[in-house]
Coordinates of C-alpha atoms in Angstrom, one line a residue:
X20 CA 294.6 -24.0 -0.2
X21 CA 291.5 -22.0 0.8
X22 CA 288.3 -23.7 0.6
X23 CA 284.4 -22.4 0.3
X24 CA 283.4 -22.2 3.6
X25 CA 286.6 -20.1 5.1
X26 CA 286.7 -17.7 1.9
X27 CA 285.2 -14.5 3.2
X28 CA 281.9 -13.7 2.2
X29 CA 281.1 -11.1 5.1
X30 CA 282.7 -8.4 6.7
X31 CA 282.1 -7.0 10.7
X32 CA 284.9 -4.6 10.7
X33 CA 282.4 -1.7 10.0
X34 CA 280.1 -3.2 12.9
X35 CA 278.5 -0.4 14.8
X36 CA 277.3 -1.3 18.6
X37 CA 274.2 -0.3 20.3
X38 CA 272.7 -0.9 24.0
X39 CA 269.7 1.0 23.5
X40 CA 267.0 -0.2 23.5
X41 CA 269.0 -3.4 23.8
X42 CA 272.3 -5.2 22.4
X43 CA 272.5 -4.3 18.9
X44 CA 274.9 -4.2 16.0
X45 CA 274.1 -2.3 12.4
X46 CA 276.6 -4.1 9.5
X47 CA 276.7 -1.3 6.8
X48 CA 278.9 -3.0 4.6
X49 CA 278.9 -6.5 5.2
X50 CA 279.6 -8.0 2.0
X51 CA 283.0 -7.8 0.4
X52 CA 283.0 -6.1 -3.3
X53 CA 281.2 -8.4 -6.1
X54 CA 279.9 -10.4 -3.6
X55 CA 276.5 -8.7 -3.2
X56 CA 275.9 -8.2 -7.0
X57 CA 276.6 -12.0 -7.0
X58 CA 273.8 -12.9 -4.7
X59 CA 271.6 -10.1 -5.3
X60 CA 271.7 -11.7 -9.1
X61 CA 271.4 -15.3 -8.0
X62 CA 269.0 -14.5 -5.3
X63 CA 266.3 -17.2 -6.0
X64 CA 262.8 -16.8 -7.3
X65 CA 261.5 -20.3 -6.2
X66 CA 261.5 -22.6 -3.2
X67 CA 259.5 -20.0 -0.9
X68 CA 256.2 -20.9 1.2
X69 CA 254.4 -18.6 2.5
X70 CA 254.4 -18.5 6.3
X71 CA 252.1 -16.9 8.9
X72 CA 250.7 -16.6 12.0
X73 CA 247.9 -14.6 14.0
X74 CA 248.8 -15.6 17.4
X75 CA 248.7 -13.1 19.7
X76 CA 252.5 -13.4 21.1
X77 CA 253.3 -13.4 17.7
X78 CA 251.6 -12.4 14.4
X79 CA 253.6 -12.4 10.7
X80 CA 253.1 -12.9 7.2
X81 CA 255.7 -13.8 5.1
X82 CA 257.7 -16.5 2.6
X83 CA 260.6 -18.3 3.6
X84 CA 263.1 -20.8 2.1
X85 CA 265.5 -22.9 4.2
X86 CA 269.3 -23.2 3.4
X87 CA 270.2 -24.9 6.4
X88 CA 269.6 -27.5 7.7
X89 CA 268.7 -28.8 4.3
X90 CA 268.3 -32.4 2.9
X91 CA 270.9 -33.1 -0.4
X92 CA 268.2 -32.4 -2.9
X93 CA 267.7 -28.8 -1.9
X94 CA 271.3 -27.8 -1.4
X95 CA 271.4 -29.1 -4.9
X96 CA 268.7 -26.7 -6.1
X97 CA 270.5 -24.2 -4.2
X98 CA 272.5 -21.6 -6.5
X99 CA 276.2 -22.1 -6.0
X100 CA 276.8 -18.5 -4.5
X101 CA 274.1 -18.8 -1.8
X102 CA 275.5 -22.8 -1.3
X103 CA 279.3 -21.3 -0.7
X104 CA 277.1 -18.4 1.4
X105 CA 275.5 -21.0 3.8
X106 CA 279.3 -23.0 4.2
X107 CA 280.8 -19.5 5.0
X108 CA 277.8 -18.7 7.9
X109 CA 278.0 -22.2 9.2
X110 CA 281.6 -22.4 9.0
X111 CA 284.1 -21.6 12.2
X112 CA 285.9 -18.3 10.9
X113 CA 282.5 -16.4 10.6
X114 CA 281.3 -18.0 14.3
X115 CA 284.7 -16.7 15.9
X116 CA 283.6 -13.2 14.4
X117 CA 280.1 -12.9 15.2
X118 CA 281.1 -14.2 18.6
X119 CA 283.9 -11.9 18.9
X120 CA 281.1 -8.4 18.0
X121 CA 278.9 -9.7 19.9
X122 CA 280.7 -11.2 23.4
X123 CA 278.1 -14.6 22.9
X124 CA 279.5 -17.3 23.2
X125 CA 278.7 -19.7 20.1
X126 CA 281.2 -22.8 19.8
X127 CA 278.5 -25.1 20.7
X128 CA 275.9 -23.1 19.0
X129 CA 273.5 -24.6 16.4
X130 CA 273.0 -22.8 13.1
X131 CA 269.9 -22.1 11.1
X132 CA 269.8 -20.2 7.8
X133 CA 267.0 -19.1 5.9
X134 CA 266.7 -16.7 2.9
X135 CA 263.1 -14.5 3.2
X136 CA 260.7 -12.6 1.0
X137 CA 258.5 -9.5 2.3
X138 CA 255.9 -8.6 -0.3
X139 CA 253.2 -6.1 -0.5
X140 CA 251.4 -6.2 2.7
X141 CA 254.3 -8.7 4.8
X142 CA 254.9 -7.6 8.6
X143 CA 256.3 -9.1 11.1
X144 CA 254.6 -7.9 14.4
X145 CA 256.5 -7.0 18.1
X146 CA 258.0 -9.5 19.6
X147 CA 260.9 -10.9 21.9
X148 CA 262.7 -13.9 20.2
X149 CA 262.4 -17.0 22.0
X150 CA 265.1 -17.8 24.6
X151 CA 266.4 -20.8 22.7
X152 CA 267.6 -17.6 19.9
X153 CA 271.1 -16.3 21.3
X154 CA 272.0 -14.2 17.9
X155 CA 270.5 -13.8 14.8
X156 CA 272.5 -11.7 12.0
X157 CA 270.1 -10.6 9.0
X158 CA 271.2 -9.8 6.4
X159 CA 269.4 -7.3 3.6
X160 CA 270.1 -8.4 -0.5
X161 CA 267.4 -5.8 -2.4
X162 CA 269.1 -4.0 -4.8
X163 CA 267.1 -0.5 -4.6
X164 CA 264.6 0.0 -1.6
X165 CA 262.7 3.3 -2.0
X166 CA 262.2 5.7 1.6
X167 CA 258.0 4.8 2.2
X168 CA 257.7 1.8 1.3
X169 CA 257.5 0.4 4.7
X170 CA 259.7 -3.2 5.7
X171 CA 261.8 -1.2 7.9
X172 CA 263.5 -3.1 11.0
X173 CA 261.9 -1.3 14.5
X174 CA 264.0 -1.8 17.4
X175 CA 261.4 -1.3 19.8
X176 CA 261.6 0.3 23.9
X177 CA 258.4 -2.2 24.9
X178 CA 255.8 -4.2 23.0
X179 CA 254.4 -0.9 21.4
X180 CA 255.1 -0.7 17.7
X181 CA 255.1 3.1 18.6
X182 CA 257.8 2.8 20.5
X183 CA 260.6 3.0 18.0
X184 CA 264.2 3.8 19.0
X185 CA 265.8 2.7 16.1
X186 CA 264.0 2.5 12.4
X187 CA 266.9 -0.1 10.3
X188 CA 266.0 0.5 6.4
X189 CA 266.6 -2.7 4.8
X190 CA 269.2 -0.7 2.0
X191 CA 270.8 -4.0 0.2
X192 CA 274.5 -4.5 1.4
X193 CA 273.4 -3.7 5.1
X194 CA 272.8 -5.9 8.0
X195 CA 271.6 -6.1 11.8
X196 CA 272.7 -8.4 14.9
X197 CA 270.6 -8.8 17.3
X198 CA 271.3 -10.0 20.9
X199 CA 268.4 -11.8 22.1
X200 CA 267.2 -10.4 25.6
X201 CA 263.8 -10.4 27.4
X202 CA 263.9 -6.7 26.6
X203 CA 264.7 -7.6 23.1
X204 CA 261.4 -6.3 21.1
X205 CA 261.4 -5.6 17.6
X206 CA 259.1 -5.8 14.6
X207 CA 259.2 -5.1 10.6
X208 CA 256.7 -2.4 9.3
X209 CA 254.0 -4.1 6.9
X210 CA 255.7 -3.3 3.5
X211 CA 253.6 -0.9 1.1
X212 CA 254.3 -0.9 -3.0
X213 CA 253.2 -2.0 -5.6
X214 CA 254.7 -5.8 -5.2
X215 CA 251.8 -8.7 -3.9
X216 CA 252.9 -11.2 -2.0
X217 CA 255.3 -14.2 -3.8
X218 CA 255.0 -12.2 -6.7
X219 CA 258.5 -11.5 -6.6
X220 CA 259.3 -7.9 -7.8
X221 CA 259.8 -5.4 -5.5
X222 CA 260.3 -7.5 -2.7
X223 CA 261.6 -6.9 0.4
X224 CA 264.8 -9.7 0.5
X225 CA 267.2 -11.0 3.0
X226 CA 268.9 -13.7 4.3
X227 CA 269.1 -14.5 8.3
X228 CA 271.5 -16.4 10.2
X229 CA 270.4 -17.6 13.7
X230 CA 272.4 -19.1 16.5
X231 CA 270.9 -21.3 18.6
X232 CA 271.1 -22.6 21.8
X233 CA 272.9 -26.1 21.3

């Protein structure tokens, strides 16, 4: 019998690969049929803290809630599709896979999940991901995300946010993996609408999956 964390919740077979301006893979597709609508629906509204920084390797404003690790008490107040969500990420079948797209080795790989919120005026500036980070998979959940509105993923040639080789929408139902590098620079375009920040409508939503060196 099949349990939670080996029924399929995500899908590479559409993977398309990238080497410019780095080792990348766009996920069109990712989630199976109902499963989106499921946690687009259950996506969750509280639990977030606001997170930022203004350092100058590094400067972001945003809200973040962790899935795992997480103590008993918040994987209870987690809704049961994002709790059979995080067993499927941390689980063997989906390592196997993301290891498979992206030739990184991740048996002994630590996990890290965390489900983020991009309001009105959230960015994320350029940067390299620290070398600890081997991949990180993130995953897009908003239902409707007009062209404008900013929160686009830039895959970046050098530190210059002008220097965009690839612009990633964040169109629900997508994803990106990223191969952390030392050429690896990218950044997420400060999001413009009508949504403030932790208001929660119109937000810019997704869930990331980072692997870790052990």
């Amino acid at each position: 019998m099949t349990g939670p964390a080996e029924t399929p919740m995500l899908s590479l077979t559409s993977a398309v690969s990238y080497d410019a301006p780095f080792r990348w893979h766009h996920t069109p597709g990712v989630f199976p049929a109902g499963t989106l609508a499921e946690l687009q629906r259950s996506f969750p509204e509280d639990g977030f803290a606001d997170t930022s920084s203004t350092r100058r390797d590094k400067s972001y404003t945003m809200r973040v809630r962790r899935l795992h690790p997480a103590g008993a008490g918040e994987r209870d107040r987690t809704p049961p599709p994002w709790r059979r969500f995080t067993e499927y990420v941390t689980g063997a079948a989906y390592r196997r896979d993301l290891a498979a797209l992206t030739g990184v080795p991740l048996e002994r790989a630590r996990v890290e999940v965390n489900l983020w919120r991009y309001g009105r005026g959230c960015w994320l500036d350029p940067h390299v991901d620290k070398p600890e980070k081997l991949v990180t998979h993130v995953l897009y959940l908003t239902p409707h995300w007009p062209a404008g509105q900013g929160g686009d993923l830039l895959l970046l040639g050098s530190p210059s946010e002008d220097d965009v080789v690839h612009r990633v929408p964040p169109l629900g139902g997508s994803g990106v993996v990223l191969v952390r590098s030392e050429r690896s620079w990218h950044a997420v375009a400060r999001v413009r609408g009508d949504a403030g920040p932790g208001d929660g409508h119109g937000d810019r939503l997704s869930a990331q999956v980072v692997f870790h060196t052990a």
